[in-house]
Short mmCIF file of C-alpha atoms in Angstrom, two decimals:
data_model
loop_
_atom_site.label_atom_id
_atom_site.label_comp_id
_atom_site.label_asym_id
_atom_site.label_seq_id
_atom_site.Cartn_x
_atom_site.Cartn_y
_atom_site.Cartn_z
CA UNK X 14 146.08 85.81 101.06
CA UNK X 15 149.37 86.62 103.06
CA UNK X 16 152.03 84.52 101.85
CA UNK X 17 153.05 81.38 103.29
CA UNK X 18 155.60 81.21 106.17
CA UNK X 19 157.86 78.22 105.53
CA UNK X 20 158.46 76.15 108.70
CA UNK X 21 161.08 77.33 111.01
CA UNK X 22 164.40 75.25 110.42
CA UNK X 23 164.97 75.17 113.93
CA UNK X 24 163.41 75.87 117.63
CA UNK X 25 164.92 75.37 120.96
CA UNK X 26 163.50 71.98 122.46
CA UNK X 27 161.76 71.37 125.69
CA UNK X 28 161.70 68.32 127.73
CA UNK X 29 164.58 65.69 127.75
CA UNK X 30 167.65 66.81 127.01
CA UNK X 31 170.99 65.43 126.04
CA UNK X 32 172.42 64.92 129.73
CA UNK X 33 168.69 63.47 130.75
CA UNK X 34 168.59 61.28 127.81
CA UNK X 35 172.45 59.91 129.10
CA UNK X 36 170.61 59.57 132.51
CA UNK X 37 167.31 58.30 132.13
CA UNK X 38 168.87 56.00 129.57
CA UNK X 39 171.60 54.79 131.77
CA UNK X 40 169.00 54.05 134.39
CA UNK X 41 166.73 52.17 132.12
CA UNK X 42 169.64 49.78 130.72
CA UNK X 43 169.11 48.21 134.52
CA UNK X 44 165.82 47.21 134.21
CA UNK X 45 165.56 43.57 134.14
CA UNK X 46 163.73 41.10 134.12
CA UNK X 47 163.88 40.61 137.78
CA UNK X 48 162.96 44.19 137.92
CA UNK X 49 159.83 44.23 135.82
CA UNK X 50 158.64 41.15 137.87
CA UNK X 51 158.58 43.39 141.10
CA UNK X 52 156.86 45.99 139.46
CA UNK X 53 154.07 44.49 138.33
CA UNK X 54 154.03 42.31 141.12
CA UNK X 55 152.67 45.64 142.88
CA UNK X 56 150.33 46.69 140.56
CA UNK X 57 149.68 44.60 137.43
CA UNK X 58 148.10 47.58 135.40
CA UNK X 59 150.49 48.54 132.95
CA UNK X 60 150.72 52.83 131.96
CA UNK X 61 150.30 53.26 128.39
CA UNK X 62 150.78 56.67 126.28
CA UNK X 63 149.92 57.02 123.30
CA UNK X 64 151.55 59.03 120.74
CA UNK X 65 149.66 59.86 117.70
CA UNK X 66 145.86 59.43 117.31
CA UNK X 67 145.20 59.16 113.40
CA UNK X 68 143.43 56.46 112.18
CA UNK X 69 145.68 53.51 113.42
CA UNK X 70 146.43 55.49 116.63
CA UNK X 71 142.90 55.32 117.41
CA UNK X 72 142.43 51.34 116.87
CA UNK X 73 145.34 51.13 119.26
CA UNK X 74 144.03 53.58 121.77
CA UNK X 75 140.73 51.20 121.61
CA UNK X 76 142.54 47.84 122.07
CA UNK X 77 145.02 48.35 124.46
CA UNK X 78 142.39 50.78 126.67
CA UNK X 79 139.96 47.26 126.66
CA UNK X 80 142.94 44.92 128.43
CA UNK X 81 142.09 44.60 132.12
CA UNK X 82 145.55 45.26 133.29
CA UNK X 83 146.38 48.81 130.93
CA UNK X 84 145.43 51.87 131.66
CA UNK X 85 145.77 54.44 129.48
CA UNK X 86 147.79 57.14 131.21
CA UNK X 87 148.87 59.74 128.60
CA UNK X 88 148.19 61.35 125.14
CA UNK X 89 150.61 63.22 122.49
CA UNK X 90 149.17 64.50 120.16
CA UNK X 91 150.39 67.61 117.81
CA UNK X 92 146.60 68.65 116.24
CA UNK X 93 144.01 69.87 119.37
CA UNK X 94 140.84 68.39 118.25
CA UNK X 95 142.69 65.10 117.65
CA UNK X 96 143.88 65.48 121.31
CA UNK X 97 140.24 66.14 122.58
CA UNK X 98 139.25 63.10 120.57
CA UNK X 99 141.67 60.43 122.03
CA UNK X 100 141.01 61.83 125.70
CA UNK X 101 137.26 61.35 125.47
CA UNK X 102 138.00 57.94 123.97
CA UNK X 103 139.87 57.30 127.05
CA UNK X 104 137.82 58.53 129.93
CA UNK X 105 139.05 62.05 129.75
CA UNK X 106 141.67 60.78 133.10
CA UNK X 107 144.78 60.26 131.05
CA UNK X 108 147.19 63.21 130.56
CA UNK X 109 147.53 65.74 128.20
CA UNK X 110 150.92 66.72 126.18
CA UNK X 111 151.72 68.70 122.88
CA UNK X 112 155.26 67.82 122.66
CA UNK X 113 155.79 64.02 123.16
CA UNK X 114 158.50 64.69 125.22
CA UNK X 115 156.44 65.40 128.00
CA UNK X 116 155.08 62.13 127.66
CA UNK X 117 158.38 60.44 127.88
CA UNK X 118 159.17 62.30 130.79
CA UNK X 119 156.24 61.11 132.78
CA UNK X 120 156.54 58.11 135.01
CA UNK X 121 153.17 56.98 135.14
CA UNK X 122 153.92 55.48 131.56
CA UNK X 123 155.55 52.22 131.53
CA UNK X 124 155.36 51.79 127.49
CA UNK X 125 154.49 53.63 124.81
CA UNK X 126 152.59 53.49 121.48
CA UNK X 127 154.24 55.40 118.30
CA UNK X 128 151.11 55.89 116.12
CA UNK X 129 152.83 59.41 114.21
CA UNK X 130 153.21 59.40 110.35
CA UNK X 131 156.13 57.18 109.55
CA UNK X 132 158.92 59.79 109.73
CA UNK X 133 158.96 60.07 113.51
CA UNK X 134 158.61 56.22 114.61
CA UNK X 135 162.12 55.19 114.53
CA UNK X 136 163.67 58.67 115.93
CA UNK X 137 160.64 58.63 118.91
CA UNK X 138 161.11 54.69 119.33
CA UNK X 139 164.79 55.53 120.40
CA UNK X 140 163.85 58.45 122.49
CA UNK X 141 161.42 56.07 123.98
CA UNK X 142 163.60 53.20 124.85
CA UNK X 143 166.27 55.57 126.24
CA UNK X 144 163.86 56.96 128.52
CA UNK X 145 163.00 53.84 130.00
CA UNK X 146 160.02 53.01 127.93
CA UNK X 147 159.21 49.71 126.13
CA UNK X 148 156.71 50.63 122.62
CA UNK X 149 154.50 49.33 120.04
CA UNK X 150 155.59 51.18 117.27
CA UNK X 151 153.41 51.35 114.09
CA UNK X 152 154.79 49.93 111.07
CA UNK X 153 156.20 51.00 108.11
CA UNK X 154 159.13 50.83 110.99
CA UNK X 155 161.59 53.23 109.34
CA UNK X 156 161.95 55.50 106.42
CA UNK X 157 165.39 54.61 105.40
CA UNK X 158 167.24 51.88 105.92
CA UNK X 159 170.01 52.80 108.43
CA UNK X 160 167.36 54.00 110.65
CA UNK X 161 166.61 50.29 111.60
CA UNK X 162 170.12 49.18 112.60
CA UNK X 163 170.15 52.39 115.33
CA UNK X 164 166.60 51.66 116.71
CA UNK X 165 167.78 48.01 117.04
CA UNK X 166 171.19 48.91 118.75
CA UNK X 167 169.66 51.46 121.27
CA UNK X 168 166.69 49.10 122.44
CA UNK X 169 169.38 46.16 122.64
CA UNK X 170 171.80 48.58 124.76
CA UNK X 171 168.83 49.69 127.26
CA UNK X 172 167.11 46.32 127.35
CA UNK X 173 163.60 47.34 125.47
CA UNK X 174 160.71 45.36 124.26
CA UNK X 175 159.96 46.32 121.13
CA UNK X 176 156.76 45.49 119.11
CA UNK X 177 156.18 46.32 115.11
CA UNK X 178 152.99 47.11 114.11
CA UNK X 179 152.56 43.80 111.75
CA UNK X 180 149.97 42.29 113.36
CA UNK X 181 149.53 39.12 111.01
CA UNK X 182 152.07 37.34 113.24
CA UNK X 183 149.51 37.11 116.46
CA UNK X 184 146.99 35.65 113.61
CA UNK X 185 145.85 32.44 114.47
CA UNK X 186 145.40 31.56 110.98
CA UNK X 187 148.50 32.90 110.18
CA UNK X 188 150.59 30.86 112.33
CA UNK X 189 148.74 27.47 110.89
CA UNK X 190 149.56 28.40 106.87
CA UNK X 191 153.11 29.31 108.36
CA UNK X 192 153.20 25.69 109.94
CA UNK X 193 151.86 24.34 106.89
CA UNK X 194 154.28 25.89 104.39
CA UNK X 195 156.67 24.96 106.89
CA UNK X 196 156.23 21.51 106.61
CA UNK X 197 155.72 21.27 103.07
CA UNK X 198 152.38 21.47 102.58
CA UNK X 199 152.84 23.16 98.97
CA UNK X 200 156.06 21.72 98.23
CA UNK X 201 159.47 23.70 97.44
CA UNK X 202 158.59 27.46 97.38
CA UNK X 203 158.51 28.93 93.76
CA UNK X 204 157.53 32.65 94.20
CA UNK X 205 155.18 34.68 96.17
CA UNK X 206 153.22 37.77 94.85
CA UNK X 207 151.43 40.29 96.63
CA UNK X 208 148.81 42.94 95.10
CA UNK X 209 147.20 46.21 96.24
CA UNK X 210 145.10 47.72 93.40
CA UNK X 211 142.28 50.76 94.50
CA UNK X 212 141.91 54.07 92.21
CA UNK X 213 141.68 57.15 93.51
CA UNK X 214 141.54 59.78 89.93
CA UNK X 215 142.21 61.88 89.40
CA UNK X 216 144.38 62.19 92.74
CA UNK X 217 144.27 64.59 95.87
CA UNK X 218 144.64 68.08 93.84
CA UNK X 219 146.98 70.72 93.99
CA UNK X 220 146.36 72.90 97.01
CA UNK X 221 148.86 76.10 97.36
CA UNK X 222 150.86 75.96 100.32
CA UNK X 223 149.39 78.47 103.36
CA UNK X 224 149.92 78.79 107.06
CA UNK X 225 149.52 75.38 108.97
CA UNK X 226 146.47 75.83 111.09
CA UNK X 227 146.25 77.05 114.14
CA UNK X 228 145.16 73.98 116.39
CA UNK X 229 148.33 71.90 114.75
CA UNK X 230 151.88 72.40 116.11
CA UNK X 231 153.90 72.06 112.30
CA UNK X 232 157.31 72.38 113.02
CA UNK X 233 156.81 69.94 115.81
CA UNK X 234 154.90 67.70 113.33
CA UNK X 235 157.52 67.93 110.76
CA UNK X 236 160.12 66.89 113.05
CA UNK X 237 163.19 65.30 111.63
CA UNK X 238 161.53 66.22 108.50
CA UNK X 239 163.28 68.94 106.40
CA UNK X 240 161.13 72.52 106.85
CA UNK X 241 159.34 73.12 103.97
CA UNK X 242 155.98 74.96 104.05
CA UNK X 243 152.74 73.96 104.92
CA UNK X 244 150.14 72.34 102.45
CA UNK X 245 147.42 70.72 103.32
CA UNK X 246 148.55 67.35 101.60
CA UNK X 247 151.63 67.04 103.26
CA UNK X 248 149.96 66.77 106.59
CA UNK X 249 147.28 64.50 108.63
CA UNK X 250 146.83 61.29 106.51
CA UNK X 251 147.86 62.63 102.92
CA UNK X 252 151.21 63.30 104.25
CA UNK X 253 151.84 59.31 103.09
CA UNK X 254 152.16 60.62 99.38
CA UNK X 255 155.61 62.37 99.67
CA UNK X 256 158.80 61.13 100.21
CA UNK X 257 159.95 62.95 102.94
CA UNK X 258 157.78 61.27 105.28
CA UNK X 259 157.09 58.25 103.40
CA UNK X 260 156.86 55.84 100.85
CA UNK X 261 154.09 55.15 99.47
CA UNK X 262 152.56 52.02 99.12
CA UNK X 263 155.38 50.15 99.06
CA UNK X 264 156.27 51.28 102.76
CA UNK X 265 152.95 50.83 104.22
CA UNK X 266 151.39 48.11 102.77
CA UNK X 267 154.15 46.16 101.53
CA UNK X 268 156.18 45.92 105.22
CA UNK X 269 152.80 43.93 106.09
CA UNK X 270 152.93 41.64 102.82
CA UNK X 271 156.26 40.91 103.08
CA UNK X 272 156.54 40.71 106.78
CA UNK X 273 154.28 37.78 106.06
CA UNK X 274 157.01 36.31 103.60
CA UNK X 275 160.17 37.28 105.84
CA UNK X 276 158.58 35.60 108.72
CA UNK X 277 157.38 32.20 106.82
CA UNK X 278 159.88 31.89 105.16
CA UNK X 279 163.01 32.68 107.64
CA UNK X 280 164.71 34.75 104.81
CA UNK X 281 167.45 37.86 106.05
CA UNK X 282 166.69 39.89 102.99
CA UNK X 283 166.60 40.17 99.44
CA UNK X 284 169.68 39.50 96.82
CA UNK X 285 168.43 41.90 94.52
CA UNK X 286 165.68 44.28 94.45
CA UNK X 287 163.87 45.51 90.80
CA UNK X 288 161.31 48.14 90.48
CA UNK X 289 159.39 50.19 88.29
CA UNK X 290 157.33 52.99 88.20
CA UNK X 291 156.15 56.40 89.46
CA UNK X 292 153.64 58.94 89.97
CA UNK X 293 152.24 58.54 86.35
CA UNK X 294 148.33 58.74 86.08
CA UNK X 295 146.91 60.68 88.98
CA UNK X 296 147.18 64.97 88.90
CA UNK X 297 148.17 66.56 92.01
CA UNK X 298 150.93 67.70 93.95
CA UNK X 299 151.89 64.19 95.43
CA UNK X 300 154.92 62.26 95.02
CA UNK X 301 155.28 58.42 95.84
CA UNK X 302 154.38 55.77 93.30
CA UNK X 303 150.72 55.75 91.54
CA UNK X 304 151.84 52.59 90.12
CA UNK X 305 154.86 50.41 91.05
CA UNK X 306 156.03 46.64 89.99
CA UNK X 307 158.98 45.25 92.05
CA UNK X 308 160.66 42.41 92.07
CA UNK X 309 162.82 40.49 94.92
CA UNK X 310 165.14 37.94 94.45
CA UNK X 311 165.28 36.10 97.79
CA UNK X 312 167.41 32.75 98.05
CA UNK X 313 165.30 29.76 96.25
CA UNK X 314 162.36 32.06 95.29
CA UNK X 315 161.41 35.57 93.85
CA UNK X 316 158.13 37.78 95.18
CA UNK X 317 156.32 40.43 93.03
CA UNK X 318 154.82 43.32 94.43
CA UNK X 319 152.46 45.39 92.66
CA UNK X 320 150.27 48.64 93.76
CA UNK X 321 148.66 50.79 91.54
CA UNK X 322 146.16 53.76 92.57
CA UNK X 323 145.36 54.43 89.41
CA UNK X 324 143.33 51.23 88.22
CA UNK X 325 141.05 49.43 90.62
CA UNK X 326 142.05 45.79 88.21
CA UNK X 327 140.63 42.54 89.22
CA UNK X 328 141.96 39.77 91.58
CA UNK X 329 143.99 41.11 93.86
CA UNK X 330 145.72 39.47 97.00
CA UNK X 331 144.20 43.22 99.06
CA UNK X 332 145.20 44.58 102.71
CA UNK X 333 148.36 42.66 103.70
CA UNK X 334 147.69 39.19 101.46
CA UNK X 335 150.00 37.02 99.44
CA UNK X 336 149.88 34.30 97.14
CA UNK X 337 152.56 31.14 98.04
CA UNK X 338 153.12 29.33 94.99
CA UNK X 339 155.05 26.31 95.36
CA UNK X 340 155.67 23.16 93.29
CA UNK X 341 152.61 21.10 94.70
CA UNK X 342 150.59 23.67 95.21
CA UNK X 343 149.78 27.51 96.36
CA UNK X 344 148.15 29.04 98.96
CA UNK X 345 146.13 32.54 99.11
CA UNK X 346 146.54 34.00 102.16
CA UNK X 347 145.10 36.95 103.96
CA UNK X 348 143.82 38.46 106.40
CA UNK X 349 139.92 36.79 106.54
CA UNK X 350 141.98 33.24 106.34
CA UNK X 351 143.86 31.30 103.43
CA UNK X 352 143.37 28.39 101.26
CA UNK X 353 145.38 25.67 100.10
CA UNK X 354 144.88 25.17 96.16
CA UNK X 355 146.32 21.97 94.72
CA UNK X 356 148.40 21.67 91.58
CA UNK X 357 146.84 18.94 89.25
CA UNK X 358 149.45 15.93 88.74
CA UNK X 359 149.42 14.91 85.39
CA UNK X 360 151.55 13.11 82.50
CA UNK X 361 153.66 16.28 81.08
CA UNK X 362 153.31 14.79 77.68
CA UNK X 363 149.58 15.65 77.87
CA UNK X 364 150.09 18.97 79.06
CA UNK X 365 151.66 19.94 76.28
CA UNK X 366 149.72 17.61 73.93
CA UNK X 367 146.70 19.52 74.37
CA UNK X 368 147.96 23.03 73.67
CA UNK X 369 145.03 25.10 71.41
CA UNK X 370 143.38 21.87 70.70
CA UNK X 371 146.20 19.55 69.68
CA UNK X 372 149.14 19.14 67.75
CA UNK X 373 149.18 17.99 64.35
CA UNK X 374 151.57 14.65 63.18
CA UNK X 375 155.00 14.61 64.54
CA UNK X 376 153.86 16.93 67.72
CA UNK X 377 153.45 15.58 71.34
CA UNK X 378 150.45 13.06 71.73
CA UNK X 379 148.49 12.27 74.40
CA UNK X 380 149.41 9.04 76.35
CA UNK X 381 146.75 7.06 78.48
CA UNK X 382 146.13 7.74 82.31
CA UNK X 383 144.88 5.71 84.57
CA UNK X 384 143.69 8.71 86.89
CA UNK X 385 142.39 11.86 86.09
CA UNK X 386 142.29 12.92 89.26
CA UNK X 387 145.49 12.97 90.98
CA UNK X 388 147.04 16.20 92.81
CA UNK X 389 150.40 16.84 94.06
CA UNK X 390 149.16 18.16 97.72
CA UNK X 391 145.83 17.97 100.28
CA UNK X 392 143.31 21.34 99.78
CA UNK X 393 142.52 23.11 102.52
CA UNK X 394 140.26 26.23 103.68
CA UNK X 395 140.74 28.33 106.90
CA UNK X 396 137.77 30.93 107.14
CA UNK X 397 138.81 32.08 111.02
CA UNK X 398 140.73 35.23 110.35
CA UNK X 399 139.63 38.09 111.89
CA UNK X 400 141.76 41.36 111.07
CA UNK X 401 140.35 43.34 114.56
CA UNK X 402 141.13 40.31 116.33
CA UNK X 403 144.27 40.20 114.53
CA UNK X 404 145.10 43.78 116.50
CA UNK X 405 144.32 43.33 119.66
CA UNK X 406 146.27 39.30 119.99
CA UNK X 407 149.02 41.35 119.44
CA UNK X 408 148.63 44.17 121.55
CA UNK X 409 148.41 41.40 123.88
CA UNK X 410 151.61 39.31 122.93
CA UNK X 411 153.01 42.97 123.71
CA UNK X 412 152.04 43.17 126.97
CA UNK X 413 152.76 39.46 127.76
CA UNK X 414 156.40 40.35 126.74
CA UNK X 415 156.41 44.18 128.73
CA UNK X 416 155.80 41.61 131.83
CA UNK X 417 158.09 38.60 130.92
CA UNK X 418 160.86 40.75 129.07
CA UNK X 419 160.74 37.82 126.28
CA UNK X 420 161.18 39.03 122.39
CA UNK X 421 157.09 39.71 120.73
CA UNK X 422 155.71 38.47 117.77
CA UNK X 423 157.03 41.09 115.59
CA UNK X 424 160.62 42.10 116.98
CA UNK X 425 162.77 44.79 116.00
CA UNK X 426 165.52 43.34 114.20
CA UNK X 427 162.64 41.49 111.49
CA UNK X 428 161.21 44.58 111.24
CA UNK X 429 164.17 46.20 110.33
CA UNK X 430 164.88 43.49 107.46
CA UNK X 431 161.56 43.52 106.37
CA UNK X 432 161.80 47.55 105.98
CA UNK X 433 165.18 47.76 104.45
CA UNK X 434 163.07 44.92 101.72
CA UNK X 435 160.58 48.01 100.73
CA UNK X 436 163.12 50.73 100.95
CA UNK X 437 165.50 49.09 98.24
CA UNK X 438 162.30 48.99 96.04
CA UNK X 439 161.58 52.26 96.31
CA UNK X 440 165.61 53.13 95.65
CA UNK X 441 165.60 50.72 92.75
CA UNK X 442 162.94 52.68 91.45
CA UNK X 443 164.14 55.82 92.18
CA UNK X 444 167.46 55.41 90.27
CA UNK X 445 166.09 52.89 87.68
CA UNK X 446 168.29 49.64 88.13
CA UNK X 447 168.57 46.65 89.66
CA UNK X 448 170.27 46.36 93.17
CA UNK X 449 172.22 43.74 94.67
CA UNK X 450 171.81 43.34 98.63
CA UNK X 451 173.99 41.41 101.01
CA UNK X 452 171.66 40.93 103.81
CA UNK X 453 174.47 39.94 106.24
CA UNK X 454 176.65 42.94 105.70
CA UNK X 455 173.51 45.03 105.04
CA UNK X 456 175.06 46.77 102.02
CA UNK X 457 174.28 47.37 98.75
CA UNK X 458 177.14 45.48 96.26
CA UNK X 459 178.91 47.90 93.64
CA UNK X 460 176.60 50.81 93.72
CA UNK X 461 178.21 53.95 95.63
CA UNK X 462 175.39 56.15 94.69
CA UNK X 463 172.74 53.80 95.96
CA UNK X 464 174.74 53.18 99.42
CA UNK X 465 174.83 56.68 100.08
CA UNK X 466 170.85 56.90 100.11
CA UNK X 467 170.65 54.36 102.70
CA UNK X 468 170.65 57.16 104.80
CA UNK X 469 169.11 60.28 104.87
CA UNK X 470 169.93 63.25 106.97
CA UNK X 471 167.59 64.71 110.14
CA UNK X 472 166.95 68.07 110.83
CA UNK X 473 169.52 69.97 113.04
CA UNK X 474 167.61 69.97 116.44
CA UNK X 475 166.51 66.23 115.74
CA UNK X 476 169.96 65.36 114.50
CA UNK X 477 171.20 66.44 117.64
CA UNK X 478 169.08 63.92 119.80
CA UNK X 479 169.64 61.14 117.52
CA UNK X 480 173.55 61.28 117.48
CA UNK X 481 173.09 61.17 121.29
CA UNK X 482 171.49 58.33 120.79
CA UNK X 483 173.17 56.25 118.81
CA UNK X 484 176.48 57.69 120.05
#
């Protein structure tokens, strides 16, 4: 076997440049409301591309291709036979680009879907909005956290809709337990926990690194990425394990769990952040987490989040659920629906009286009740959730807002604090302490070396674009 050619740190881009990014992006920051309204006045069918086609990329593709007023216009897509896939999905009519540039470039797309592994959807959500495009950008919304203030900042500046891929909000069900918590359905909030548990040993192996194939485009994969070589579990799907595209569970699945709690709640962020773990059980040449604990301190409550993919366990809360415990009562929520559990209301006395059977003389008694059957709250049971439903209401609410110009479901700027949540876990486990967070100032308190990794540098070319950007 020839040896491996490490990616190229650097190759001359096509499509926008700087001066058209300044120009289209100038341009765009005119669109208004007023605008948008005469638009699709003319033609109410709205030009979608779509930019990635994994496995979320396709569910996408699929739901926003069903609306009666989208049609599907464009696909980027950096591996061929993915690219052959998503066009057949779509009617073969819609466009065909490597380099998602392209795509920006064209006019018959009014908005755009970022469906790429999680290292390119804040960098191609600001190349989007500066070239005039609103997007539906997948979530985990950012791999560090600075990335979030700049995506919010350059869709603010040229007047974007943006939509985060945390679909739970355009849950019917969802909005009734938010209502209900609300209004103090379980009393004052204690804590919340969340739980993803699956095992996958003995882990994904330990391929040696070789030349990317030829029907993907690497270096345009990689991206902002830092070059490094090409193994087969960096890339499509498995490229989730590694930190320089991701972070693990806590990234993906906790920005939906906590999403949840951010958005019920009305919380800005964490205090502190605590978490443990690593990459401890499974054998292979992955990175992130195989087993993580956190804990955040939010104002009035804490929330524990635990993943392991290393033991399958029991209960668990699964895909995006969380437990609310509060003082009358909790609530399981997820995706299939959520039900309201009551707390018994008793006599504290015989709480404590009846510890292993009973305390001997001169330990608490039981005293007499008059009901044995008092709670502190009402149950309840909502069975209605659907998750695919869950998808397309808010591929909807984003399309409703592309035409109005109002703020979606899931906006930018929660997103952002919702992201910054996970990242700080994944820091705090990283460095092994505690963090302190002021969620106003966005800064981590009395930790230099933990400030600095709020940010993480691009690759040369990509650094380029983004400085443009951002300015």
């Amino acid at each position: 076997m020839n040896a491996p050619t490490p990616a190229p740190e650097e190759e001359p881009g096509q499509g926008l440049t700087r001066r058209n990014f300044i120009k289209t992006g100038t341009a765009a920051a005119v669109w208004t409301a007023a605008s948008w309204d005469r638009v699709l006045g003319a033609n109410e069918r709205v030009g979608i591309g779509i930019i990635g086609f994994g496995l979320v990329g396709r569910i996408h593709t699929r739901n926003f291709k069903a609306q009666p007023d989208v049609q599907v216009v464009a696909i980027a897509e950096t591996h061929g036979p993915r690219m052959e896939a998503a066009v057949e999905l779509v009617g073969g009519h819609a466009a065909q680009y490597r380099d998602f540039r392209k795509l920006l470039e064209d006019k018959n797309s009014d908005a755009v879907v970022v469906a790429t592994p999680d290292h390119w959807h804040a960098l191609m959500t600001m190349m989007a909005c500066a070239a005039g495009k609103d997007v539906y950008v997948e979530k985990p919304l950012t791999l560090f956290v600075r990335e979030g203030r700049w995506m919010a900042e350059v869709a603010r500046r040229h007047q974007r809709v943006v939509q985060v891929g945390t679909q739970q909000r355009s849950g019917a069900h969802y909005q009734r337990a938010r209502e209900m918590i609300r209004a103090g359905r379980l009393g004052q909030l204690v804590s919340v926990q969340c739980n993803y548990f699956r095992n996958v040993t003995p882990g994904f192996g330990n391929p040696p690194d070789q030349h990317p194939p030829p029907e993907l485009d690497y270096d345009l994969w990689l991206g902002p990425a830092p070059a490094r070589s090409y193994n087969p579990n960096r890339a499509i799907y498995h490229f989730r394990w590694f930190w320089d595209y991701s972070g693990g569970q806590m990234t993906n699945l906790g920005q939906h769990s906590l999403d949840t709690v951010h958005w019920i709640t009305g919380v800005k962020g964490p205090t502190a952040v605590t978490s443990a773990g690593g990459r401890l059980f499974l054998k292979d040449n992955c990175e992130v987490p195989d087993l993580q604990d956190t804990i955040l301190e939010y104002p009035g409550f804490q929330t524990v989040c635990q993943f392991r993919e290393c033991a399958a366990g029991g209960a668990q809360t699964g895909m995006g659920g969380v437990v609310f415990h509060g003082n009358k009562g909790s609530m399981v929520l997820s995706r299939d629906g959520f039900e309201v559990r009551p707390d018994r209301k008793e006599n504290p006395a015989n709480i404590v009286a009846r510890i292993i059977g009973g305390h001997p003389v001169g330990g608490p008694q039981p005293v007499p009740e008059e009901n044995q059957e008092r709670f502190w709250t009402e149950p309840a049971k909502d069975t209605s959730g659907d998750w695919k439903d869950q998808y397309v209401q808010h591929v909807r609410n984003f399309l409703d807002c592309v035409k109005s110009r109002k703020q979606p479901n899931s906006d930018l700027e929660s997103g952002h604090r919702v992201a910054t949540a996970c990242h700080l876990a994944n820091l705090s486990l990283r460095l092994g302490r505690r963090l302190r967070w002021d969620a106003t100032k966005e800064e981590i308190v009395c930790d230099a070396e933990a400030a600095r990794m709020l940010v993480r540098p691009y690759r040369a070319q990509w650094d380029r674009e983004m400085n443009v950007l951002v300015g």
